[in-house]
Amino acid sequence: MTPNIFLTSDEHFGHTRILTYCAQTRLYSSIEEMNEDIIKNHNTFVKDNDIVYHLGDFCLGEKYVKEHLARLNG
C-alpha cells in the first residue's frame, strides 16, 4: 500500500509559554495535556507506514525530540 504524505508544523512540544501565546486556540490546562492531545490526534490520522514532514517548531528542549518522535506514527 502506498503511504500517505503529511506536512505539519508548530507542534511546540514542551513549550509551556505557547499556552499563553496561543491561549485562544490551545485550550489546555497543562503542557502535558497539550502534548498528549497532539500525539493522540496525530496518531488518529497518521499510520505507521505514512511519511510525515515536520516543518518547524517541533519542540522546545532537546529532551522532547526523541521522546515525542518515538510516540508519533509515520
PDB file of C-alpha atoms in Angstrom:
ATOM      1  CA  MET A   1       0.000   0.000   0.000  1.00  0.00           C
ATOM      2  CA  THR A   2       1.272   3.472  -0.875  1.00  0.00           C
ATOM      3  CA  PRO A   3       1.967   5.610   2.185  1.00  0.00           C
ATOM      4  CA  ASN A   4       0.197   8.904   2.705  1.00  0.00           C
ATOM      5  CA  ILE A   5       2.358  12.011   2.982  1.00  0.00           C
ATOM      6  CA  PHE A   6       1.636  14.587   5.670  1.00  0.00           C
ATOM      7  CA  LEU A   7       3.100  18.039   6.316  1.00  0.00           C
ATOM      8  CA  THR A   8       2.877  19.538   9.782  1.00  0.00           C
ATOM      9  CA  SER A   9       4.489  22.271  11.835  1.00  0.00           C
ATOM     10  CA  ASP A  10       4.349  24.192  15.073  1.00  0.00           C
ATOM     11  CA  GLU A  11       3.544  21.374  17.460  1.00  0.00           C
ATOM     12  CA  HIS A  12       5.609  23.135  20.152  1.00  0.00           C
ATOM     13  CA  PHE A  13       6.033  20.053  22.348  1.00  0.00           C
ATOM     14  CA  GLY A  14       7.342  21.105  25.753  1.00  0.00           C
ATOM     15  CA  HIS A  15       6.843  24.817  25.142  1.00  0.00           C
ATOM     16  CA  THR A  16       4.924  25.911  28.230  1.00  0.00           C
ATOM     17  CA  ARG A  17       4.577  29.536  27.130  1.00  0.00           C
ATOM     18  CA  ILE A  18       2.788  28.532  23.925  1.00  0.00           C
ATOM     19  CA  LEU A  19      -0.279  28.030  26.122  1.00  0.00           C
ATOM     20  CA  THR A  20      -0.142  31.751  26.899  1.00  0.00           C
ATOM     21  CA  TYR A  21       0.837  32.925  23.406  1.00  0.00           C
ATOM     22  CA  CYS A  22      -1.931  30.884  21.756  1.00  0.00           C
ATOM     23  CA  ALA A  23      -4.483  30.898  24.566  1.00  0.00           C
ATOM     24  CA  GLN A  24      -7.424  31.181  22.149  1.00  0.00           C
ATOM     25  CA  THR A  25      -6.530  28.039  20.219  1.00  0.00           C
ATOM     26  CA  ARG A  26      -4.566  25.917  22.696  1.00  0.00           C
ATOM     27  CA  LEU A  27      -7.138  25.396  25.399  1.00  0.00           C
ATOM     28  CA  TYR A  28      -5.148  23.136  27.706  1.00  0.00           C
ATOM     29  CA  SER A  29      -4.582  23.288  31.439  1.00  0.00           C
ATOM     30  CA  SER A  30      -1.008  21.999  31.151  1.00  0.00           C
ATOM     31  CA  ILE A  31       1.739  21.358  28.640  1.00  0.00           C
ATOM     32  CA  GLU A  32       1.457  17.614  29.348  1.00  0.00           C
ATOM     33  CA  GLU A  33      -2.224  17.684  28.406  1.00  0.00           C
ATOM     34  CA  MET A  34      -1.388  19.529  25.183  1.00  0.00           C
ATOM     35  CA  ASN A  35       1.443  17.118  24.304  1.00  0.00           C
ATOM     36  CA  GLU A  36      -0.788  14.080  24.842  1.00  0.00           C
ATOM     37  CA  ASP A  37      -3.623  15.557  22.771  1.00  0.00           C
ATOM     38  CA  ILE A  38      -1.321  16.401  19.861  1.00  0.00           C
ATOM     39  CA  ILE A  39       0.085  12.850  19.899  1.00  0.00           C
ATOM     40  CA  LYS A  40      -3.411  11.325  20.055  1.00  0.00           C
ATOM     41  CA  ASN A  41      -4.682  13.487  17.172  1.00  0.00           C
ATOM     42  CA  HIS A  42      -1.589  12.831  15.075  1.00  0.00           C
ATOM     43  CA  ASN A  43      -1.838   9.065  15.537  1.00  0.00           C
ATOM     44  CA  THR A  44      -5.549   9.115  14.677  1.00  0.00           C
ATOM     45  CA  PHE A  45      -4.729  10.196  11.119  1.00  0.00           C
ATOM     46  CA  VAL A  46      -1.153   9.040  10.527  1.00  0.00           C
ATOM     47  CA  LYS A  47      -0.423   5.317  10.208  1.00  0.00           C
ATOM     48  CA  ASP A  48       2.927   3.598  10.810  1.00  0.00           C
ATOM     49  CA  ASN A  49       3.899   3.399   7.139  1.00  0.00           C
ATOM     50  CA  ASP A  50       2.986   7.026   6.329  1.00  0.00           C
ATOM     51  CA  ILE A  51       5.552   9.764   5.739  1.00  0.00           C
ATOM     52  CA  VAL A  52       5.439  12.894   7.897  1.00  0.00           C
ATOM     53  CA  TYR A  53       7.449  16.049   7.337  1.00  0.00           C
ATOM     54  CA  HIS A  54       7.740  18.236  10.442  1.00  0.00           C
ATOM     55  CA  LEU A  55       8.451  21.683   9.010  1.00  0.00           C
ATOM     56  CA  GLY A  56       9.462  23.532  12.137  1.00  0.00           C
ATOM     57  CA  ASP A  57       8.900  24.391  15.782  1.00  0.00           C
ATOM     58  CA  PHE A  58       8.574  20.726  16.722  1.00  0.00           C
ATOM     59  CA  CYS A  59       9.586  21.147  20.353  1.00  0.00           C
ATOM     60  CA  LEU A  60      11.294  23.323  22.897  1.00  0.00           C
ATOM     61  CA  GLY A  61      14.136  21.422  24.500  1.00  0.00           C
ATOM     62  CA  GLU A  62      16.166  18.553  23.109  1.00  0.00           C
ATOM     63  CA  LYS A  63      14.740  16.022  25.549  1.00  0.00           C
ATOM     64  CA  TYR A  64      11.379  16.175  23.757  1.00  0.00           C
ATOM     65  CA  VAL A  65      12.711  15.323  20.305  1.00  0.00           C
ATOM     66  CA  LYS A  66      13.373  11.605  20.795  1.00  0.00           C
ATOM     67  CA  GLU A  67      10.659  11.151  23.406  1.00  0.00           C
ATOM     68  CA  HIS A  68       7.871  12.570  21.265  1.00  0.00           C
ATOM     69  CA  LEU A  69       9.037  11.433  17.832  1.00  0.00           C
ATOM     70  CA  ALA A  70       9.126   7.858  19.122  1.00  0.00           C
ATOM     71  CA  ARG A  71       5.429   8.103  20.048  1.00  0.00           C
ATOM     72  CA  LEU A  72       4.272   9.536  16.706  1.00  0.00           C
ATOM     73  CA  ASN A  73       3.178   7.299  13.851  1.00  0.00           C
ATOM     74  CA  GLY A  74       4.838   7.721  10.495  1.00  0.00           C
TER      75      GLY A  74
END
